Amino acid sequence: MMRLTKVRHPAVKLSYMVLTALGLSLGCAVMLGAESGTKHVPLSLDSRSHKGADESLQYILSLPENAMIAIIPEQSGIFYTRCPNCRAGTQDRGDWEWSPQFPQSIRCKQCGEVYPNNVRYPDSNHITTVSLHKRHSYPYYETPDGYRIFLAAHADYLARQFMEKTCRKLASLYRETGNQMYARRAALILLRFAEVFPGYAYKFDYPFKQKQFFSYRQSTMAGFDPFRVSKWTWWGYMDVSRELLQAYDDIKSWSGTKEMSNGDAVRLIEADLFGEMVRGVLDKPETYGNMSPGMWFDFVLAGHVLNRFDWVREVIDRLRKFYETNFLHDGYWMETSPSYCSQVTGNLTRLHTAIQQCMQSPNSQDNAKIEVAERIQELSIVFDTIRSVQKAVKLPNGRDLPINDTWADTGSNGLSDSKSLLMPGLGLAVLNAGKNNNQLTAWLNFTSGRSHKHKDALSIGLFAHGKELLSDIGYTHTKWRCWSQSTLSHNTVVVNGLDSALDPKHVNNRLRFFVTDGKGFSVVESENDSAYPGITTAYRRACALIGSDGNDAYLLDVFQVTGGRQHDYLLHGSPAENSRASVRGVELKQYDGTLMNAHAEFREPKGEYDTIPDGAGYGFVRDLSQSKIGSDITIDFRFESDPRLGITTHLLVPRETLLFVGNAPRIRDAKNQDNLLDKFWAPFICARVKGNDLSSRFIAVHEPVNSEAKVKSVQFVPYGSGGLITVDRGNHGRDYFMVSNEKDLTFSTETPDGVLSFDGQWGFARVRDHRCVEAHLIGGRSLNLGTTAISGQGWCSGQVNQVHRIVTKEYRGYFDIAEDVGSIGGSILSIEFPDRTIRVYNISKIEPLDSGSRIYVVEDPGFTIHDGSIQLITFPQRSVRGVVAKYHIASITNWQNQ
């Protein structure tokens, strides 16, 4: 039998005078006159002007005081709790329903089962811990495989969370109305928490791991991450209640608190509740992680509310070290995920604001104020750079660009205009064109790192017509997270059917060049030396965005891979909504096999942290069909909601290739519900080349379309280590790309538009009516087409003589070199260290010196040279033996027919 446990109202006998003072009858709450000296503003609980005035709050106000505080649990709760009966929810959490009317019960929204005391899933076992005054018991249901589910403790968690928020709402109502009833009830809740919190057990509350309970005195435990041992929430970082601190701050002016608990209420709340909370977290060893700034905000808030300025000074000390060690040289957060950078900068914004407000408090000591003011002013300048960098990585719709573990639905308002940009520390090139609704954004992801990093070496994305056309799934807490993190779920090349390796030390992603003229031409090329170590000797991708906006632009994509026995060029339909794929000119036949490596065995993950064997990731792909293709194919992805919109890809393959078309998980629309994952799929394309010691060049033109595509055909003619790519756009003209795998490519050939000769690394020429109207030369000496001729200075290289770090709005450092490079026209500076690590910088300006040049850069140089070594002082810090830092600048010539 299932039952709901309703809160029991203890017998309460209140005198007429007490009832009158509280303005409370046993059945309802009435409005009181305000405290003396405070303006009385009547406020109906149904008023839409106050978000806290809801049915639950009305119910709480209808309860006698003892019944209200009886909802607060006496012992710790457990957050990660799944339903034993169904698959609803995700990350070891069910989709639960809880109400204050039945505080000891939870109900699964999916299957309707009610817990605890469920006869099908009995809580037949329990764990006990020693508390402050008595032993606490934690009953649990044990699954057939031995996993313990603490259903009663989850009801306690939700009850604690609800009463915490209720306290905040009541205190806020007091602040707005001056009604003493709200203040008293908030104070009663605070006092009850002050009574029970010190005895709460510390626990290990982590998804898919056995929950464990420890003594109320043990804030850390050997063998456990210190912040995974918590008392208030499920994570030690959040164990200082912001809601209760804000509530206490709102009612501190109410004189009635001092008269409660025999005059001891203030000490109980400030020492036994907040003092214990802060000490329990403050004493943990600092991690300087993405959760730290939020935790520090709580320290500052507690310091402000309780007049503990020593806590504020401690935060300043930690914040300084945080800025010095945890950001990349371009100012981006060390975890190469826009979501985590947004989280960190958002919490830092609140932290800086809180410190400034705390300094304005009349309770703060003058000497302490002066000390903190000087130190926070210096740190604020650094933070301004960090915040501006974080805001730059956005899609035109304002959403965070969904690379690595980034939530695809987070971000700000849409952008009216966006410029192409290079984030060299993050490892991201964003190529933009157009304005307002005609914006197009493409990106090349060459991010490094380990934490929250996907195995997606050199993946790309494309956004146009207000939609993600090619993109990354982003972050998920579902059991299919291993798919979203794998190389196979990204738009890239997979070698030997395996995931690519990570680059945790930021040493093997090497940007070759980045150029933009700001008018419709942007190009980037990068290589990865560690994607497939011991297998590939070249893994390199170049992308060029050509065109003025989303209605007249395309992305050229050139991927060169050398080494391995199997190369899979992958494309995925949009992860944001349903779409369909079609391939022109081939006959697809049903394929009953798998794309997995021989002998690989696919096992569907059971939880978020489950993994699958390397080589078995293709087990997620279903509904496969196949065909052989010769040299080129044309692929259409179109949205089901509007088949006019989508993307057309012309793909040139290196030799006879097998084409596979199927469906792969797109995950996003399942939100965080594991039971919905198999309802959402995206079209999947794999062009597979097989052989021994392969060398493959995949060339694609990805064109956003709104009805018909403008690109008619794509051709490639090899020359030396590179070649000539011709894009025929029919009535819209022809485009010529000169592409080299190395720094030098020289050739001359006849074209329909005259003789084309080239000497350089990268070139582009656009022709209309057999007349060249635009040309660009990168790292080259000459480009001639018909009567049009442009020239450049090739590459300039040398040794860095001096490096300086400074902070201004325009630049954060400069390099002195012996050569005069003022006329080279380069936009980026590459610095190569003795171990071949390359760091890249956007050039702000170049000034001539008496002998040589001074190159100012937008980013922090992030290193110093002394004592026979190069010290990298921005993340990740390390020492490089040797003192010779070489620089490289590619000359750039841009020409347009006026």
XYZ file of C-alpha atoms in Angstrom, residues 288 293 296 314-324 348 351-352 355 376 379:
20
model
C 40.261 27.499 -7.321
C 33.632 32.376 -7.111
C 33.298 33.228 -2.257
C 40.216 36.086 2.762
C 38.161 36.197 -0.443
C 40.382 38.962 -1.867
C 43.488 36.847 -1.261
C 41.941 33.862 -3.024
C 40.616 35.992 -5.881
C 44.072 37.353 -6.691
C 45.540 33.868 -7.001
C 42.507 32.805 -9.038
C 43.135 35.503 -11.657
C 46.850 34.809 -11.789
C 32.684 36.948 -10.524
C 31.305 38.769 -6.315
C 32.860 42.090 -7.336
C 32.595 43.290 -2.289
C 40.002 45.067 -5.545
C 41.671 42.987 -9.749
